[in-house]
Short mmCIF file of C-alpha atoms in Angstrom, two decimals:
data_model
loop_
_atom_site.label_atom_id
_atom_site.label_comp_id
_atom_site.label_asym_id
_atom_site.label_seq_id
_atom_site.Cartn_x
_atom_site.Cartn_y
_atom_site.Cartn_z
CA ALA I 21 12.68 9.86 -8.02
CA GLN I 22 9.13 8.69 -7.98
CA LYS I 23 6.58 10.67 -6.03
CA VAL I 24 2.83 10.59 -5.45
CA THR I 25 0.96 13.63 -4.13
CA GLN I 26 -2.52 13.53 -2.69
CA ALA I 27 -3.07 17.13 -1.73
CA GLN I 28 -6.45 16.55 -0.12
CA THR I 29 -5.86 15.26 3.39
CA GLU I 30 -9.52 15.02 4.38
CA ILE I 31 -12.81 15.42 2.54
CA SER I 32 -16.33 15.33 3.92
CA VAL I 33 -19.40 15.01 1.74
CA VAL I 34 -23.06 14.40 2.35
CA GLU I 35 -24.41 11.09 1.17
CA LYS I 36 -25.37 11.01 -2.52
CA GLU I 37 -22.96 13.79 -3.42
CA ASP I 38 -20.24 13.16 -5.98
CA VAL I 39 -16.62 13.49 -4.85
CA THR I 40 -13.30 13.52 -6.67
CA LEU I 41 -10.03 12.48 -5.06
CA ASP I 42 -6.95 13.96 -6.67
CA CYS I 43 -3.66 12.22 -7.35
CA VAL I 44 -0.61 13.71 -9.03
CA TYR I 45 2.43 11.58 -9.69
CA GLU I 46 6.02 12.08 -10.72
CA THR I 47 8.28 9.59 -12.46
CA ARG I 48 11.07 9.55 -15.00
CA ASP I 49 10.06 6.18 -16.39
CA THR I 50 7.99 5.83 -19.53
CA THR I 51 6.57 2.54 -18.31
CA TYR I 52 4.77 2.67 -15.01
CA TYR I 53 1.60 1.57 -13.28
CA LEU I 54 -0.85 3.56 -11.21
CA PHE I 55 -3.09 2.12 -8.53
CA TRP I 56 -5.85 3.15 -6.16
CA TYR I 57 -6.36 1.31 -2.89
CA LYS I 58 -9.07 1.78 -0.27
CA GLN I 59 -8.33 1.41 3.44
CA PRO I 60 -11.54 1.11 5.48
CA PRO I 61 -11.52 1.42 9.27
CA SER I 62 -10.68 -2.28 9.54
CA GLY I 63 -7.24 -1.37 8.19
CA GLU I 64 -6.90 -3.83 5.32
CA LEU I 65 -5.94 -2.20 2.03
CA VAL I 66 -8.33 -3.15 -0.76
CA PHE I 67 -7.27 -2.92 -4.40
CA LEU I 68 -9.56 -0.81 -6.60
CA ILE I 69 -7.83 -0.28 -9.93
CA ARG I 70 -4.55 -0.55 -11.84
CA ARG I 71 -3.69 1.37 -15.01
CA ASN I 72 -0.52 1.20 -17.08
CA SER I 73 1.17 4.24 -18.56
CA PHE I 74 0.23 3.33 -22.11
CA ASP I 75 -3.49 3.21 -21.52
CA GLU I 76 -5.06 6.60 -20.95
CA GLN I 77 -8.63 5.44 -21.39
CA ASN I 78 -10.82 6.49 -18.56
CA GLU I 79 -12.51 3.68 -16.70
CA ILE I 80 -15.86 3.35 -15.00
CA SER I 81 -16.84 0.64 -12.58
CA GLY I 82 -20.25 1.13 -11.08
CA ARG I 83 -20.18 4.34 -9.05
CA TYR I 84 -16.39 4.61 -9.41
CA SER I 85 -14.57 6.26 -12.28
CA TRP I 86 -10.96 7.15 -12.94
CA ASN I 87 -9.51 9.91 -15.09
CA PHE I 88 -5.90 9.30 -16.19
CA GLN I 89 -4.19 12.25 -17.88
CA LYS I 90 -0.50 11.90 -18.71
CA SER I 91 -0.32 15.54 -19.82
CA THR I 92 -0.93 16.66 -16.24
CA SER I 93 0.49 13.52 -14.54
CA SER I 94 -2.79 12.99 -12.79
CA PHE I 95 -4.89 9.96 -11.97
CA ASN I 96 -8.03 11.22 -10.29
CA PHE I 97 -10.76 9.09 -8.75
CA THR I 98 -14.45 10.04 -8.68
CA ILE I 99 -17.16 8.44 -6.61
CA THR I 100 -20.65 9.18 -7.86
CA ALA I 101 -23.61 9.25 -5.48
CA SER I 102 -21.43 8.59 -2.46
CA GLN I 103 -22.57 6.23 0.27
CA VAL I 104 -21.64 5.92 3.93
CA VAL I 105 -19.78 2.68 3.13
CA ASP I 106 -17.40 4.70 0.96
CA SER I 107 -15.97 6.30 4.10
CA ALA I 108 -12.32 5.25 4.20
CA VAL I 109 -8.80 6.42 3.47
CA TYR I 110 -7.97 6.21 -0.22
CA PHE I 111 -4.41 5.81 -1.43
CA CYS I 112 -3.00 6.45 -4.86
CA ALA I 113 0.18 4.52 -5.65
CA LEU I 114 2.81 4.30 -8.37
CA SER I 115 5.04 1.45 -9.52
CA GLU I 116 7.82 1.95 -12.04
CA GLY I 117 7.40 -1.33 -13.86
CA GLY I 118 9.74 -0.64 -16.73
CA THR I 119 12.82 -0.50 -14.54
CA GLY I 120 11.90 -3.70 -12.79
CA ALA I 121 11.11 -1.81 -9.65
CA ASN I 122 9.22 -4.07 -7.41
CA ASN I 123 7.40 -1.98 -4.94
CA LEU I 124 4.53 0.44 -4.76
CA PHE I 125 5.15 4.04 -3.78
CA PHE I 126 2.07 5.35 -1.97
CA GLY I 127 0.76 8.84 -1.48
CA THR I 128 -0.21 10.04 1.98
CA GLY I 129 -3.86 9.24 1.43
CA THR I 130 -7.16 11.13 1.46
CA ARG I 131 -9.59 10.43 4.27
CA LEU I 132 -13.13 10.50 2.91
CA THR I 133 -16.05 10.85 5.29
CA VAL I 134 -19.54 10.42 3.89
CA ILE I 135 -22.15 11.92 6.19
CA PRO I 136 -25.58 10.28 6.17
CA GLY B 14 -5.42 -19.51 2.78
CA ALA B 15 -8.17 -17.27 1.52
CA GLY B 16 -6.30 -14.09 2.30
CA VAL B 17 -3.06 -12.76 3.73
CA SER B 18 -2.89 -13.51 7.42
CA GLN B 19 -0.77 -11.54 9.87
CA THR B 20 -0.04 -12.28 13.50
CA PRO B 21 -0.13 -10.83 16.02
CA SER B 22 -2.71 -8.20 15.19
CA ASN B 23 -1.42 -6.10 18.08
CA LYS B 24 1.91 -6.16 19.85
CA VAL B 25 2.96 -3.94 22.72
CA THR B 26 6.58 -4.15 23.78
CA GLU B 27 9.15 -2.19 25.71
CA LYS B 28 11.98 -0.26 24.22
CA GLY B 29 15.00 -2.48 23.62
CA LYS B 30 13.06 -5.71 23.25
CA TYR B 31 13.06 -8.09 20.28
CA VAL B 32 9.90 -8.54 18.20
CA GLU B 33 8.80 -10.98 15.51
CA LEU B 34 5.86 -10.38 13.20
CA ARG B 35 4.51 -13.18 11.06
CA CYS B 36 2.91 -13.15 7.62
CA ASP B 37 1.13 -16.06 5.95
CA PRO B 38 0.54 -15.14 2.30
CA ILE B 39 -2.06 -16.43 -0.10
CA SER B 40 -1.22 -19.98 -1.07
CA GLY B 41 0.79 -20.11 -4.28
CA HIS B 42 1.80 -16.45 -4.26
CA THR B 43 5.50 -16.27 -4.99
CA ALA B 44 5.98 -12.58 -4.21
CA LEU B 45 5.74 -11.26 -0.66
CA TYR B 46 6.15 -7.69 0.53
CA TRP B 47 6.49 -5.96 3.86
CA TYR B 48 5.40 -2.35 4.30
CA ARG B 49 5.29 -0.06 7.31
CA GLN B 50 2.51 2.46 7.84
CA SER B 51 2.89 5.23 10.38
CA LEU B 52 -0.09 7.20 11.63
CA GLY B 53 -1.50 9.46 8.95
CA GLN B 54 0.91 8.24 6.30
CA GLY B 55 0.81 5.92 3.35
CA PRO B 56 2.51 2.53 3.52
CA GLU B 57 6.28 2.60 3.03
CA PHE B 58 8.11 -0.26 1.37
CA LEU B 59 10.47 -2.32 3.51
CA ILE B 60 11.38 -5.54 1.69
CA TYR B 61 10.30 -7.77 -1.17
CA PHE B 62 10.72 -11.55 -1.49
CA GLN B 63 10.49 -13.56 -4.67
CA GLY B 64 10.33 -17.12 -3.42
CA THR B 65 12.76 -17.65 -0.56
CA GLY B 66 15.15 -14.86 -1.39
CA ALA B 67 14.97 -11.19 -0.54
CA ALA B 68 15.00 -9.62 -4.00
CA ASP B 69 14.97 -6.07 -2.66
CA ASP B 70 15.59 -5.01 0.94
CA SER B 71 16.34 -1.38 0.16
CA GLY B 72 13.46 -0.16 2.32
CA LEU B 73 14.69 -1.62 5.59
CA PRO B 74 15.54 1.42 7.73
CA ASN B 75 18.60 -0.04 9.47
CA ASP B 76 20.27 -3.28 10.51
CA ARG B 77 17.88 -3.78 13.42
CA PHE B 78 15.30 -4.91 10.88
CA PHE B 79 15.53 -8.29 9.21
CA ALA B 80 13.08 -10.57 7.42
CA VAL B 81 13.14 -14.19 6.34
CA ARG B 82 11.04 -16.49 4.20
CA PRO B 83 12.84 -19.83 4.52
CA GLU B 84 10.37 -22.04 2.64
CA GLY B 85 8.97 -19.51 0.22
CA SER B 86 5.64 -19.12 1.97
CA VAL B 87 5.44 -17.77 5.54
CA SER B 88 7.62 -14.78 6.29
CA THR B 89 8.80 -13.32 9.57
CA LEU B 90 9.82 -9.71 10.09
CA LYS B 91 12.26 -9.39 12.97
CA ILE B 92 13.06 -6.18 14.81
CA GLN B 93 15.90 -6.08 17.30
CA ARG B 94 16.39 -3.54 20.08
CA THR B 95 13.07 -1.88 19.35
CA GLU B 96 12.78 1.89 19.59
CA ARG B 97 9.73 4.08 20.11
CA GLY B 98 10.04 5.25 16.52
CA ASP B 99 9.41 1.70 15.34
CA SER B 100 5.78 2.02 16.47
CA ALA B 101 3.62 1.60 13.37
CA VAL B 102 1.37 -0.84 11.56
CA TYR B 103 3.41 -3.42 9.68
CA LEU B 104 1.61 -4.60 6.56
CA CYS B 105 2.31 -7.72 4.59
CA ALA B 106 1.18 -8.25 1.01
CA SER B 107 1.52 -11.02 -1.54
CA SER B 108 0.99 -11.42 -5.26
CA PRO B 109 1.14 -14.28 -7.75
CA ASN B 110 3.00 -12.68 -10.62
CA ARG B 111 6.63 -12.54 -11.52
CA ASP B 112 6.15 -9.12 -13.14
CA PRO B 113 6.72 -6.98 -10.08
CA GLY B 114 5.87 -3.60 -11.48
CA ALA B 115 2.40 -4.63 -12.58
CA ASN B 116 1.62 -6.60 -9.49
CA VAL B 117 -1.71 -6.21 -7.79
CA LEU B 118 -0.88 -6.73 -4.16
CA THR B 119 -3.27 -8.35 -1.71
CA PHE B 120 -2.67 -6.93 1.75
CA GLY B 121 -3.18 -8.38 5.19
CA ALA B 122 -4.84 -6.46 8.01
CA GLY B 123 -1.48 -5.60 9.52
CA SER B 124 0.30 -5.98 12.84
CA ARG B 125 0.13 -2.89 15.01
CA LEU B 126 3.38 -2.53 16.95
CA THR B 127 3.57 -0.19 19.92
CA VAL B 128 6.94 0.36 21.57
CA LEU B 129 6.68 1.92 25.04
#
């Protein structure tokens, strides 16, 4: 069965610090997709990134970067030089695309608070 | 529309009552999803529509929950004989692709249901 673990329930950092949010996943499929979504206080989930299981290249987008390691089944998310606007709940999610599964399985989320 | 619209944003009802929650997806999106998010948890899959038909309703918790999408656009989630445990935020999402596993979902702001 698919599973996503976000062990960090809450993290607080001071503005401009770097922070890494951990995500460990579990699946029996060889084809799958991993996602990160941001949920600000407004409540609307905002898509950040999607990676497929065949592409282990790390990705950087501005202050955001993602480290995908199949050997450890991890897909960690780093925010560099954090800002107050980064305060939100961040969800890692898994979709088993190869089986035709059609839904995202979310972790329990990590609440990030950036203190000015 | 520009985004996924959900109404009502808040619904308070009494135990045993019937509730309808509406989702208006992004125009042209063929796939529509309902998720339920309880406090402190990640969203949990309820049902997935491809066009007018429910392609996967395996996440519906019991037969009190039902959803329709008669014309392939707007969807209504219906909950009969509500219970206090049904209190949660009900999220709707849509996507344009027919490849469900790789879908990037666009979420609405959710309907917060409180059952007294």
